[in-house]
Coordinates of C-alpha atoms and ligand atoms in Angstrom, one line a residue:
M1 CA 39.7 -282.2 77.0
K2 CA 39.1 -284.7 79.8
V3 CA 39.7 -288.3 79.6
T4 CA 37.9 -290.5 82.0
A5 CA 38.3 -294.4 82.6
V6 CA 36.0 -296.8 84.1
L7 CA 37.4 -300.3 84.7
L8 CA 34.8 -303.0 85.2
A9 CA 36.2 -305.3 87.9
A10 CA 32.8 -306.1 89.8
G11 CA 32.0 -309.6 87.8
Q12 CA 32.6 -312.9 90.0
G13 CA 35.2 -314.3 87.8
T14 CA 33.7 -317.8 88.3
R15 CA 35.4 -319.4 85.3
M16 CA 38.7 -318.8 87.4
K17 CA 37.3 -321.2 90.3
S18 CA 39.1 -319.1 92.9
S19 CA 38.3 -317.3 96.5
L20 CA 40.9 -314.8 94.9
P21 CA 38.8 -312.1 93.0
K22 CA 39.7 -312.5 89.5
V23 CA 41.0 -308.9 88.5
L24 CA 43.6 -309.5 91.4
H25 CA 45.5 -312.9 90.0
P26 CA 48.9 -311.5 89.5
L27 CA 50.6 -311.5 86.2
C28 CA 54.3 -311.0 86.4
G29 CA 54.2 -309.9 89.4
K30 CA 51.4 -307.1 89.8
P31 CA 47.9 -308.1 89.8
M32 CA 45.6 -307.8 86.4
L33 CA 44.2 -304.8 87.3
W34 CA 47.5 -302.9 88.2
H35 CA 48.4 -303.7 84.3
V36 CA 45.2 -302.2 82.9
L37 CA 45.4 -299.1 85.4
E38 CA 48.9 -298.2 83.9
A39 CA 48.2 -298.8 80.3
L40 CA 44.9 -296.4 80.6
K41 CA 47.4 -293.7 82.4
H42 CA 48.5 -293.3 78.4
A43 CA 45.5 -292.4 77.3
A44 CA 43.0 -290.9 80.5
S45 CA 43.6 -287.4 82.0
E46 CA 41.7 -288.1 84.8
R47 CA 41.8 -290.6 87.9
P48 CA 40.1 -293.8 86.9
V49 CA 37.0 -295.0 88.1
V50 CA 37.1 -298.9 89.2
V51 CA 33.8 -300.7 89.5
I52 CA 33.6 -303.1 92.2
G53 CA 31.4 -305.6 93.0
H54 CA 32.6 -309.6 93.9
G55 CA 35.3 -309.3 96.3
A56 CA 34.9 -305.5 96.6
E57 CA 36.5 -304.8 100.5
D58 CA 39.6 -306.8 98.6
V59 CA 39.6 -305.1 95.6
K60 CA 39.1 -301.5 96.7
K61 CA 42.0 -302.4 99.7
Y62 CA 44.2 -303.2 96.7
L63 CA 43.6 -300.2 95.0
G64 CA 43.7 -297.6 98.2
D65 CA 43.7 -294.4 96.9
S66 CA 44.9 -294.6 93.1
A67 CA 41.3 -295.2 92.0
D68 CA 37.8 -294.0 93.1
C69 CA 35.8 -296.9 93.7
V70 CA 31.8 -297.3 92.8
L71 CA 29.9 -300.8 94.2
Q72 CA 27.6 -302.3 91.6
E73 CA 25.2 -304.4 93.6
P74 CA 23.8 -306.8 92.7
Q75 CA 26.0 -307.4 89.4
L76 CA 23.6 -307.1 86.5
G77 CA 26.0 -306.9 83.5
T78 CA 28.6 -305.0 81.9
G79 CA 26.2 -302.2 80.7
H80 CA 24.7 -302.0 84.3
A81 CA 28.4 -302.1 85.7
A82 CA 29.2 -298.6 83.3
L83 CA 26.3 -297.5 84.4
Q84 CA 27.4 -297.2 88.5
A85 CA 29.8 -294.3 87.4
E86 CA 27.5 -292.0 86.2
S87 CA 27.0 -290.5 89.7
L88 CA 30.7 -289.6 89.8
L89 CA 31.5 -288.6 86.4
K90 CA 28.2 -286.9 84.8
G91 CA 28.9 -283.7 83.6
K92 CA 32.6 -283.9 84.6
T93 CA 34.4 -285.5 81.7
D94 CA 34.1 -285.3 77.8
Y95 CA 35.1 -288.4 77.1
V96 CA 34.8 -292.1 79.3
I97 CA 37.0 -295.2 78.0
V98 CA 35.2 -298.1 79.2
T99 CA 37.0 -301.3 79.5
Y100 CA 37.4 -304.4 81.1
A101 CA 39.9 -305.2 84.2
D102 CA 40.4 -308.7 82.7
M103 CA 42.1 -307.5 79.8
P104 CA 45.2 -306.8 81.4
L105 CA 47.7 -306.9 78.1
L106 CA 46.0 -304.2 76.2
R107 CA 48.7 -301.6 75.8
G108 CA 49.2 -297.8 76.8
E109 CA 49.1 -296.7 72.7
T110 CA 46.2 -298.9 72.0
F111 CA 44.0 -297.0 74.3
K112 CA 45.7 -293.8 73.0
R113 CA 44.5 -294.6 69.2
L114 CA 41.3 -295.2 70.5
V115 CA 40.4 -291.6 72.1
E116 CA 42.3 -290.3 68.9
T117 CA 40.0 -292.2 66.8
Q118 CA 37.1 -291.2 68.9
R119 CA 38.2 -287.3 68.7
L120 CA 37.5 -287.2 65.0
N121 CA 34.2 -289.4 64.9
S122 CA 31.1 -287.5 64.7
G123 CA 29.5 -290.5 66.3
P124 CA 29.0 -291.2 69.8
F125 CA 31.7 -293.7 70.4
S126 CA 34.5 -296.2 68.7
L127 CA 35.3 -299.9 70.0
L128 CA 38.7 -301.8 69.8
T129 CA 38.7 -304.9 67.7
V130 CA 41.1 -307.5 66.6
I131 CA 40.5 -310.2 63.7
A132 CA 41.1 -313.8 64.5
D133 CA 40.6 -317.5 64.3
D134 CA 40.3 -318.5 67.7
P135 CA 37.1 -316.4 69.1
R136 CA 37.4 -317.4 72.3
G137 CA 34.2 -316.7 73.0
F138 CA 34.4 -312.9 72.5
G139 CA 31.2 -311.1 70.7
R140 CA 31.1 -311.3 67.3
I141 CA 31.2 -308.0 65.1
M142 CA 28.8 -306.9 62.6
R143 CA 29.9 -304.2 60.1
K144 CA 27.4 -302.4 57.4
A145 CA 28.3 -302.0 54.0
D146 CA 30.0 -298.6 54.9
G147 CA 32.4 -299.9 57.3
T148 CA 30.6 -298.4 60.6
V149 CA 29.8 -301.2 63.3
E150 CA 26.3 -302.1 62.9
A151 CA 25.9 -304.7 66.2
I152 CA 27.9 -307.1 68.8
V153 CA 26.6 -310.3 68.9
E154 CA 27.4 -312.2 71.5
E155 CA 28.8 -315.8 71.1
Y156 CA 25.7 -317.8 73.0
V157 CA 23.3 -315.9 70.6
A158 CA 24.9 -316.3 67.5
T159 CA 23.8 -318.1 64.6
P160 CA 26.0 -320.4 63.0
E161 CA 26.5 -318.2 60.2
Q162 CA 27.4 -315.3 62.7
Q163 CA 29.8 -317.2 64.6
K164 CA 32.0 -317.5 61.6
I165 CA 32.7 -313.6 61.9
K166 CA 36.6 -313.3 62.7
E167 CA 36.1 -309.8 63.7
L168 CA 35.8 -309.5 67.5
N169 CA 35.0 -307.0 70.2
V170 CA 38.1 -307.1 72.5
G171 CA 36.1 -304.7 75.5
A172 CA 37.7 -301.3 75.2
Y173 CA 35.2 -298.1 74.2
C174 CA 35.6 -294.6 74.1
F175 CA 32.4 -293.0 74.4
K176 CA 31.2 -289.0 74.2
A177 CA 30.4 -288.6 78.1
D178 CA 26.9 -286.7 78.0
W179 CA 25.7 -289.7 75.2
L180 CA 26.9 -292.4 77.2
W181 CA 25.0 -291.8 80.5
D182 CA 21.5 -291.5 78.8
A183 CA 22.2 -293.9 76.3
L184 CA 23.3 -296.5 79.6
H185 CA 20.0 -296.1 80.7
R186 CA 18.1 -297.2 77.4
I187 CA 20.2 -300.5 77.3
P188 CA 17.6 -303.2 77.6
K189 CA 17.7 -305.7 79.9
N190 CA 18.3 -309.4 77.9
P191 CA 15.6 -311.5 77.8
K192 CA 17.8 -314.6 78.1
K193 CA 20.0 -313.4 81.2
G194 CA 18.1 -310.8 82.8
E195 CA 21.4 -308.9 82.7
Y196 CA 22.5 -305.6 81.1
Y197 CA 25.0 -305.9 78.4
L198 CA 27.1 -303.2 77.3
T199 CA 27.6 -304.4 73.9
D200 CA 23.9 -303.6 73.4
I201 CA 24.9 -299.9 73.2
V202 CA 25.9 -300.5 69.8
E203 CA 22.1 -300.8 68.5
L204 CA 21.1 -298.0 70.0
A205 CA 23.5 -295.7 68.3
V206 CA 22.8 -297.4 65.0
K207 CA 19.0 -297.1 65.8
D208 CA 19.8 -293.0 66.1
N209 CA 21.6 -293.3 62.7
L210 CA 24.9 -292.3 64.8
P211 CA 28.0 -293.8 63.1
V212 CA 30.1 -296.5 65.3
Q213 CA 34.0 -296.3 64.7
A214 CA 35.5 -299.6 64.9
V215 CA 39.5 -299.5 65.6
L216 CA 40.7 -302.8 64.5
H217 CA 43.9 -303.9 66.3
D218 CA 46.9 -306.1 64.7
D219 CA 47.8 -307.9 67.9
F220 CA 45.9 -310.4 69.0
I221 CA 48.4 -311.2 71.6
E222 CA 47.3 -308.0 73.6
T223 CA 44.1 -308.9 73.0
I224 CA 44.4 -311.9 75.5
G225 CA 41.2 -312.0 77.9
I226 CA 41.2 -313.8 81.3
N227 CA 38.4 -316.3 82.1
T228 CA 40.3 -318.9 83.1
R229 CA 43.7 -320.2 84.8
V230 CA 44.4 -321.3 81.4
H231 CA 44.0 -317.9 80.1
L232 CA 46.1 -316.7 83.0
S233 CA 49.0 -318.3 82.1
E234 CA 48.9 -317.4 78.3
A235 CA 48.7 -314.2 79.3
E236 CA 51.7 -314.4 81.9
A237 CA 54.1 -315.9 79.0
A238 CA 52.7 -313.4 76.5
M239 CA 53.7 -310.6 79.2
R240 CA 57.0 -312.5 79.9
T241 CA 57.8 -312.0 76.7
R242 CA 57.0 -308.5 76.4
I243 CA 59.1 -307.8 79.6
N244 CA 62.0 -309.9 78.4
R245 CA 62.0 -308.2 75.2
E246 CA 62.1 -304.9 76.5
H247 CA 65.2 -305.7 78.7
M248 CA 67.0 -307.2 75.7
L249 CA 66.2 -304.1 73.4
N250 CA 68.0 -302.2 76.9
G251 CA 71.0 -304.1 76.8
V252 CA 70.4 -307.1 78.9
S253 CA 71.6 -310.6 77.2
M254 CA 69.6 -313.4 78.2
M255 CA 70.2 -317.1 77.1
D256 CA 67.0 -318.4 77.0
P257 CA 64.1 -315.8 77.6
A258 CA 61.7 -318.5 77.7
S259 CA 63.1 -319.7 81.0
T260 CA 63.8 -316.3 82.2
Y261 CA 61.2 -314.7 84.7
I262 CA 61.5 -311.2 85.1
E263 CA 58.7 -309.4 86.8
T264 CA 56.7 -306.2 86.0
G265 CA 59.1 -303.3 87.5
V266 CA 62.5 -305.1 88.0
R267 CA 65.2 -302.6 86.3
I268 CA 68.5 -303.9 85.2
G269 CA 71.5 -302.1 83.5
R270 CA 73.3 -303.0 80.3
D271 CA 75.9 -306.0 79.6
T272 CA 74.2 -307.7 82.6
V273 CA 73.7 -311.3 81.5
V274 CA 70.6 -313.2 82.8
M275 CA 71.3 -317.1 82.4
P276 CA 68.3 -319.8 82.5
N277 CA 65.8 -320.7 85.4
T278 CA 66.4 -317.3 87.0
H279 CA 63.4 -315.6 88.2
I280 CA 63.7 -311.7 89.4
H281 CA 60.7 -310.4 91.2
G282 CA 59.7 -307.5 93.0
N283 CA 61.2 -304.4 93.4
T284 CA 64.7 -305.0 92.4
E285 CA 67.2 -303.0 90.8
I286 CA 70.2 -304.7 89.0
G287 CA 72.9 -302.8 87.8
E288 CA 75.6 -303.2 84.9
G289 CA 77.8 -305.8 83.6
N290 CA 76.6 -308.3 86.0
M291 CA 76.2 -312.3 85.2
I292 CA 73.1 -313.5 87.0
G293 CA 72.0 -317.3 87.3
P294 CA 71.5 -319.8 86.2
N295 CA 69.0 -321.4 88.6
T296 CA 69.0 -318.0 90.8
I297 CA 65.8 -316.5 92.5
I298 CA 66.3 -312.6 93.6
R299 CA 63.5 -310.5 95.2
D300 CA 63.7 -307.3 96.2
S301 CA 67.2 -306.6 96.1
R302 CA 69.5 -304.5 95.1
I303 CA 73.0 -305.4 92.9
G304 CA 75.3 -303.6 91.7
N305 CA 78.0 -303.9 89.0
R306 CA 80.0 -306.8 87.5
C307 CA 79.0 -308.9 90.6
K308 CA 78.2 -312.9 89.9
V309 CA 75.6 -314.4 91.4
L310 CA 75.2 -318.6 91.1
S311 CA 72.5 -321.0 91.8
S312 CA 72.0 -318.7 94.5
V313 CA 68.4 -316.8 96.7
M314 CA 68.5 -313.3 97.2
E315 CA 65.5 -311.8 99.4
G316 CA 65.9 -308.2 100.5
A317 CA 69.6 -308.3 100.1
T318 CA 72.2 -305.6 99.1
L319 CA 75.4 -306.6 96.8
E320 CA 77.5 -303.8 96.1
D321 CA 80.0 -303.6 92.9
D322 CA 82.4 -306.8 91.7
V323 CA 80.8 -309.3 94.8
D324 CA 80.4 -313.2 93.9
V325 CA 77.7 -315.5 95.5
G326 CA 77.4 -319.0 95.1
P327 CA 77.0 -321.5 94.1
F328 CA 73.8 -322.2 96.9
A329 CA 73.7 -319.1 98.6
R330 CA 71.2 -317.7 101.0
L331 CA 70.8 -314.0 101.5
R332 CA 68.3 -312.7 103.4
K333 CA 66.8 -309.7 104.6
G334 CA 69.2 -307.2 105.5
A335 CA 72.2 -308.9 104.4
H336 CA 74.8 -306.1 102.6
L337 CA 77.8 -307.4 100.7
K338 CA 80.0 -304.7 100.2
S339 CA 82.2 -304.5 97.2
H340 CA 85.0 -307.5 96.2
V341 CA 83.2 -309.7 99.0
H342 CA 83.0 -313.3 98.3
M343 CA 80.6 -315.6 99.3
G344 CA 80.9 -319.0 98.2
N345 CA 79.0 -322.4 98.6
F346 CA 76.3 -323.0 101.1
G347 CA 76.7 -319.9 103.1
E348 CA 73.2 -318.3 104.5
V349 CA 73.7 -314.3 105.7
K350 CA 70.6 -312.6 107.0
D351 CA 71.0 -308.7 108.6
S352 CA 74.5 -308.7 108.6
T353 CA 76.8 -306.3 107.0
L354 CA 80.0 -308.0 105.7
H355 CA 82.6 -304.9 104.5
E356 CA 85.3 -304.5 101.4
G357 CA 87.1 -307.9 100.8
V358 CA 85.6 -310.2 103.3
K359 CA 85.9 -313.9 101.8
M360 CA 83.2 -316.5 103.3
G361 CA 84.0 -319.9 101.2
H362 CA 82.1 -322.5 102.7
F363 CA 79.3 -323.6 104.8
S364 CA 78.4 -320.8 107.7
Y365 CA 76.0 -318.5 108.9
I366 CA 76.4 -314.9 109.6
G367 CA 73.4 -313.5 111.3
N368 CA 73.0 -309.7 112.8
A369 CA 76.7 -309.6 112.5
T370 CA 79.3 -307.0 111.1
I371 CA 82.6 -308.0 109.4
G372 CA 85.0 -305.7 108.5
A373 CA 87.3 -305.2 105.9
N374 CA 89.5 -308.3 104.2
T375 CA 88.7 -310.3 107.3
N376 CA 88.3 -314.5 106.0
I377 CA 85.5 -316.7 107.6
G378 CA 86.5 -320.1 107.5
A379 CA 84.3 -323.1 106.8
G380 CA 81.5 -323.8 108.5
T381 CA 81.4 -321.1 111.1
I382 CA 78.2 -320.2 112.7
T383 CA 77.3 -316.9 114.6
C384 CA 75.2 -318.3 117.5
N385 CA 73.0 -315.2 117.7
Y386 CA 69.7 -316.9 118.7
D387 CA 70.0 -317.5 122.4
G388 CA 66.1 -319.0 122.6
E389 CA 64.6 -315.9 123.1
R390 CA 66.3 -313.0 121.8
K391 CA 68.7 -312.1 118.8
H392 CA 72.4 -311.1 119.5
P393 CA 75.2 -308.8 117.5
T394 CA 78.5 -310.1 116.7
E395 CA 80.8 -307.6 115.7
I396 CA 83.8 -308.9 114.0
G397 CA 87.0 -306.3 113.0
E398 CA 89.5 -305.8 110.0
D399 CA 91.8 -308.4 108.6
V400 CA 90.4 -311.2 111.5
F401 CA 91.0 -314.8 110.4
I402 CA 87.9 -317.0 111.8
G403 CA 89.0 -320.8 111.8
S404 CA 87.3 -323.4 110.1
D405 CA 84.3 -324.6 112.1
T406 CA 84.5 -321.6 114.7
M407 CA 81.2 -321.2 117.0
L408 CA 81.1 -317.2 117.6
V409 CA 78.6 -317.1 120.6
A410 CA 77.0 -313.7 120.7
P411 CA 76.8 -310.8 122.0
L412 CA 80.5 -311.1 120.9
K413 CA 82.9 -308.9 119.6
L414 CA 86.4 -309.4 118.0
G415 CA 89.1 -307.1 117.4
D416 CA 90.7 -306.4 114.6
G417 CA 93.6 -308.9 113.6
A418 CA 92.2 -311.4 116.1
R419 CA 92.5 -315.4 115.2
T420 CA 90.5 -318.2 116.3
G421 CA 91.8 -321.7 116.0
A422 CA 89.9 -324.0 114.1
G423 CA 86.6 -325.6 116.1
A424 CA 86.9 -322.7 118.4
V425 CA 83.8 -322.2 121.0
V426 CA 84.0 -318.3 121.3
T427 CA 82.0 -317.0 124.2
K428 CA 83.8 -313.6 125.7
N429 CA 85.2 -310.7 123.4
V430 CA 88.7 -311.1 122.0
P431 CA 90.9 -308.5 121.8
E432 CA 93.0 -306.9 118.6
D433 CA 95.9 -309.1 117.4
T434 CA 94.9 -312.2 119.7
L435 CA 94.8 -316.0 119.1
V436 CA 92.5 -317.5 120.7
V437 CA 91.4 -321.6 120.5
G438 CA 89.4 -323.8 122.5
M439 CA 88.3 -327.5 122.8
P440 CA 91.4 -329.0 121.3
A441 CA 90.8 -332.7 120.7
R442 CA 93.1 -335.0 123.0
A443 CA 94.6 -338.4 122.8
I444 CA 92.5 -340.7 124.9
R445 CA 93.8 -344.1 124.4
K446 CA 96.3 -346.4 122.0
L447 CA 94.1 -347.9 119.5
E448 CA 95.3 -351.3 117.7
R449 CA 95.1 -351.0 114.2
K450 CA 92.7 -354.0 112.5
K451 CA 94.0 -355.8 109.6
K452 CA 92.4 -356.1 106.7
K453 CA 91.3 -359.6 105.7
G454 CA 92.6 -361.1 102.4
Ligands
LIG1 C1 32.5 -309.5 77.1 C2 31.9 -308.7 76.0 C3 32.2 -309.4 75.0 C4 33.7 -309.4 74.8 C5 34.9 -309.7 75.5 C6 36.0 -309.4 76.0 C7 29.5 -308.0 77.2 C8 28.7 -308.4 77.3 N1 30.5 -308.8 76.3 O1 31.9 -310.4 77.8 O2 31.5 -308.7 74.1 O3 34.1 -309.9 73.5 O4 34.2 -308.9 76.7 O5 36.7 -309.3 76.8 O6 30.2 -306.9 77.6 N2 31.9 -306.9 84.8 C9 31.2 -306.8 86.1 N3 29.9 -306.1 86.3 C10 29.0 -307.3 85.9 C11 29.6 -308.2 84.7 C12 30.9 -307.9 84.4 O7 31.9 -304.9 86.3 O8 27.7 -307.1 86.4 C13 33.0 -306.9 85.0 C14 33.9 -308.0 84.9 O9 34.6 -308.3 86.2 C15 35.0 -308.1 83.7 C16 34.4 -307.5 82.7 O10 33.1 -306.5 83.2 O11 36.1 -307.4 84.1 C17 33.8 -308.2 81.7 O12 32.8 -309.5 82.0 P1 32.7 -310.8 81.7 O13 32.0 -311.4 81.9 O14 34.4 -311.1 81.3 O15 32.7 -310.7 79.8 P2 32.9 -311.5 78.4 O16 31.9 -312.7 78.7 O17 34.5 -312.2 78.6
LIG2 CA1 35.8 -311.2 80.1

């Protein structure tokens, strides 16, 4: 049995007031469209078809080869949009799920339930409904006495009596494919708006005396659709709650989930604690037993086990095990801190490897460097890696002691066991076990101490 999903994503999304196509607006780090396609994977067996129109180029570029695209031009309503998939799918699939790309909270299981219901339905299709006090402009479901669906009445044509109906059209349908293509051609043009509404397909079935089944869904949150940025923020909060809940059920502690922002796809091991106001983005993997935050931003990074990251920013960085970072550290792309490294406050590391046990306590910049095991980087040490045109490397050996405020002018090598005096400006390589000092302050003159008044 072949089930194919058709996702309608051609609409303009006028109410978003945005130059970005609505379906590309992100929700917990991934475009709305991504979330719907992920959910549909659970219910569909074939490659999905996405109907594009407004912002077609951008949407197509985003989709790459994850879906087939068909263009709807001009955009004449949801019925007309679904019809565009006919040329690709006619005769190639048994069932077609049609849904809207602006419903990103619908879950895989929900689509699955819809397909299961339709498989048992002798009629041509089933649709998803929800009962809610706040109708949010959704179409209202009219049922016959026997419980089958009679019509969907769009809000703007609904009588005051119909507007009171609490059962709403969510916007997910599962059709028998053969019946669908024929019926889509028969949808009449809406006299008021000049468009073809998919929702009018219900009446076509009813006229032919074919039963339409409703799957009444009990989770209103899942059916939040996005027409404005207010809805977008509501969906974001709902998705965040869902993501955080899943992490907590998997053994991650959160003191305050409401202020913990974790994007879709982030992996976190058990017994890690995520403290408030922490943002974890992108392709990030965090191991077990870590303490992350508060006030931390992590993107596209790897963290091993038993690390501490306090009030810090990491991007494209790696921490191995038992590393402690912060407060107020900045790890940029290519920063790699091996086990037992300590990086204290106000440091910055970029494109550098700090080997096991390196200590870098205060106010340092390390760029394009490798630092050998157990080396101590004194407060205020700077790798002067940039000459205005090019970046140059600094190689520091093991068990080195860099005095406070040392300037390491790259390219530069310091052998194992080397030492630099406080304030040294090192411009030449330093051999193993050698002490270099530079620029000591000299006495210039004797001062007369002013007597304090009173
Ligand atoms: C639609 C339903 C409504 C349902 C609601 C649930 C219709 C007529 N109404 O209303 O019953 O309660 O969704 O979310 O279907 N689109 C196209 N091409 C078009 C027009 C729209 O691809 O020509 C796409 C949009 O990009 C969007 C989806 O279809 O993803 C729904 O369109 P939208 O205008 O948001 O419909 P609603 O007014 O929300
Ligand atoms: Ca909508």
